[in-house]
Amino acid sequence: MLNMRSNDKIEITHVSERSLNNESEDVCIAKIWWAFSRLCTLFIPDAYFSWVGVSDESKRQARREKWTICFVMFLFSAVFVGIGGLFPILFCEDKDNFTGDDEAFNLNIPKEDILCEALNFTMYCVMIIISAVLVIQCVCSLVYAVRLQRNITRDDTRSKLIVMVPCYNEGEKELKKTIDSVVNTTYPESNKVLLVVADGNITGKNESSSTPEILAEILGYNINEEVGTFQCTSIGEETENQAKLYSGIFDDNGTKLKYLVIVKCGLLAERCNPRAGNRGKRDSQLLLTGLLNRFHHDRQLNELDEAITQVLEDMDLPLEEIKYLMAIDADTRVDRDSITQMLYSMNKDKKILALCGETKIDNKSDSWITMTQVFEYYTNHHMKKAFESVFGCVTCLPGCFTMYRLFSDNNIPLLSCDDVYQRYAKNNVETLHEKNLFHLGEDRMLTTLLLRAFPGMKLSFVPEAICYTIVPDTFAVLLSQRRRWINSTFHNMLQLLKDSRMPTVCCVSMKLLVAMDLIATLILPASLVFAIITIYISVVMGEAMSTIMLIALGISIGVQVLVFLLRSRWDYWWWFVVFMAVGVPIFYFILPLYSFWNMDDFSWGATRLVAETTSPVDLSLNVDNAVDGQDEPNTNRDSRVSPVSSYDSTSPPSDLDEAKMDEELCCLDEQSRRDVFSTTRSNNNV
């Protein structure tokens, strides 16, 4: 066994549970926003909502807030296109055009006109600022391109880590690809363990077997084996759940991988539901982070916690020695040296709290929809994330490919600290803002919470670590995915501006850049309209375009080309042309407008389809329908999931007893099943 360094083991110290109270500032901002949304929708009476069938007050308010944001978007767009662009171009004299003709764009308005001078000055300032930001992003990207060769040693592979894969309705092809990629990584098999969390006994669309059954077939465990059912906490309307735990060693032609599989099977009353046990991806993440929170603070563990801890101990991977957590999606294929590259960066800079690598597209040529996303993925990583990484605060660590440091060298819990865990486990998600944060953008919200809790640490980007993912190949699925991404991104940027202490580098505040990014999101469709009108005026009407405008246009396109040319990625010429011809109208106009107009839609849409049932099924027991394509859940029962929740449990029933109970329950109607379950739970408590 490799020798363990002293800072690779956390010293457990008991810390009493503490509750985080809502800040008065948050309450004040919420009240101001409520009043502003009411003012903006003053002429829309409540009778309208009754007429369209919206009776729930929270849904009415969500719709008012959506319209308010759309109004703000229209206002910013009108200012940008009209006052900041078209008015000075059409009605004011431009004294700096490429023909040198001072009379260009002059419609008999004196050039001494103060308004025109101010508008021209404003337009040029905006163009110069945008160009400067793009140039800085390009420079930051090139910094990563010229980094020295990494010399990875054996010391960089000694730390123990968990590779967590939350899954829902994935099929055999996706799951096998993901598991095989983890098995084939160069990181030592003795220091890594795969943790798969199946979010319910779900059968995906066009699949013949459920996801837990597919996992059993791939990994080799017996799903029909008599194993105990463990109590655990959950988020949603029902704050209790049950889960089964399987473990073993997966052998792939001599290459081995230790694994644990948690199957959330649900309470007895919901076993007949096709989504039994389903609580959403955030709940799957909280199963592990909740365990870490309780374990690192020496608090009482629940049944599932104790079972997981014991299995890890038997695998010679005690939980106190596991220092890192790598999170990937169930349709992600990680590169062979991805784990090693990430841990190398972690070991070289102890201030790195979390980091992500580059996500590439695995199905580039499946359809014209996938082709339009290739260049967008590339620039988002090598320009935006590289730029943010220089500041040490990447604002979105994707759940498909991220590594977290669990505790610091001085034994401070990081990901599992109370401030992060309790806020991430928030259960009274009521407003439009909160639902977009927690139901649609849980990965980005977790990043925001880390930035808030540890402003002195870094969130970084490591381009040497690579993974491959499957992107939407139809327009309907792309609409669903980007609606969630755009709306959650918008609300997370608002959250960053509200409560994050963000760094400053070279007199440039990251908070200022986030504000600029927020405004850019609002005016994205207008910017495309402005570009089209400007080109029309110049090409069709024959009006001269100013030198500054030509330079700004050249910079905005040139820096994106330069990023891949200096890396000798000549194939990206093709992806760049496809993106400019087809992708720009989609990503700059259609998707933002569609997303903002559907901001009160909290479903996962076409990305969360499951197999159809032969008979009607009441989905009222599904406590996180908002995550899985149904109406938003009622999550007002409890304010938070307690980080120290545990159960006074009796010995769990055998599988034969559970099967008999399930059979009997399935014969009852919905209300009867609820009554039986309530009686059973009351008796257990007694």
mmCIF file with all atom_site columns, N, CA and C in Angstrom, residues 54 60 99 235 361 440 477 593:
data_model
loop_
_atom_site.group_PDB
_atom_site.id
_atom_site.type_symbol
_atom_site.label_atom_id
_atom_site.label_alt_id
_atom_site.label_comp_id
_atom_site.label_asym_id
_atom_site.label_entity_id
_atom_site.label_seq_id
_atom_site.pdbx_PDB_ins_code
_atom_site.Cartn_x
_atom_site.Cartn_y
_atom_site.Cartn_z
_atom_site.occupancy
_atom_site.B_iso_or_equiv
_atom_site.pdbx_formal_charge
_atom_site.auth_seq_id
_atom_site.auth_comp_id
_atom_site.auth_asym_id
_atom_site.auth_atom_id
_atom_site.pdbx_PDB_model_num
ATOM 1  N N  . VAL A 1 54  ? -54.949 29.999 -14.624 1.00 0.00 ? 54  VAL A N  1
ATOM 2  C CA . VAL A 1 54  ? -53.835 29.993 -13.669 1.00 0.00 ? 54  VAL A CA 1
ATOM 3  C C  . VAL A 1 54  ? -54.393 30.458 -12.328 1.00 0.00 ? 54  VAL A C  1
ATOM 4  N N  . ARG A 1 60  ? -49.000 32.650 -10.660 1.00 0.00 ? 60  ARG A N  1
ATOM 5  C CA . ARG A 1 60  ? -49.350 33.993 -11.157 1.00 0.00 ? 60  ARG A CA 1
ATOM 6  C C  . ARG A 1 60  ? -48.174 34.950 -10.976 1.00 0.00 ? 60  ARG A C  1
ATOM 7  N N  . THR A 1 99  ? -14.003 56.148 -45.559 1.00 0.00 ? 99  THR A N  1
ATOM 8  C CA . THR A 1 99  ? -13.818 56.891 -46.800 1.00 0.00 ? 99  THR A CA 1
ATOM 9  C C  . THR A 1 99  ? -13.247 58.275 -46.564 1.00 0.00 ? 99  THR A C  1
ATOM 10 N N  . ILE A 1 235 ? -35.064 15.761 -0.765  1.00 0.00 ? 235 ILE A N  1
ATOM 11 C CA . ILE A 1 235 ? -35.657 17.081 -0.926  1.00 0.00 ? 235 ILE A CA 1
ATOM 12 C C  . ILE A 1 235 ? -36.926 16.950 -1.745  1.00 0.00 ? 235 ILE A C  1
ATOM 13 N N  . ILE A 1 361 ? -17.500 17.447 -27.902 1.00 0.00 ? 361 ILE A N  1
ATOM 14 C CA . ILE A 1 361 ? -18.729 16.802 -28.371 1.00 0.00 ? 361 ILE A CA 1
ATOM 15 C C  . ILE A 1 361 ? -18.398 15.449 -28.981 1.00 0.00 ? 361 ILE A C  1
ATOM 16 N N  . LEU A 1 440 ? -33.372 24.038 -12.269 1.00 0.00 ? 440 LEU A N  1
ATOM 17 C CA . LEU A 1 440 ? -32.840 23.962 -13.636 1.00 0.00 ? 440 LEU A CA 1
ATOM 18 C C  . LEU A 1 440 ? -31.328 24.115 -13.715 1.00 0.00 ? 440 LEU A C  1
ATOM 19 N N  . VAL A 1 477 ? -35.020 19.015 -28.568 1.00 0.00 ? 477 VAL A N  1
ATOM 20 C CA . VAL A 1 477 ? -34.206 18.741 -27.382 1.00 0.00 ? 477 VAL A CA 1
ATOM 21 C C  . VAL A 1 477 ? -33.260 19.905 -27.100 1.00 0.00 ? 477 VAL A C  1
ATOM 22 N N  . LEU A 1 593 ? -34.717 34.362 -26.979 1.00 0.00 ? 593 LEU A N  1
ATOM 23 C CA . LEU A 1 593 ? -36.109 34.803 -26.932 1.00 0.00 ? 593 LEU A CA 1
ATOM 24 C C  . LEU A 1 593 ? -37.019 33.691 -26.418 1.00 0.00 ? 593 LEU A C  1
#
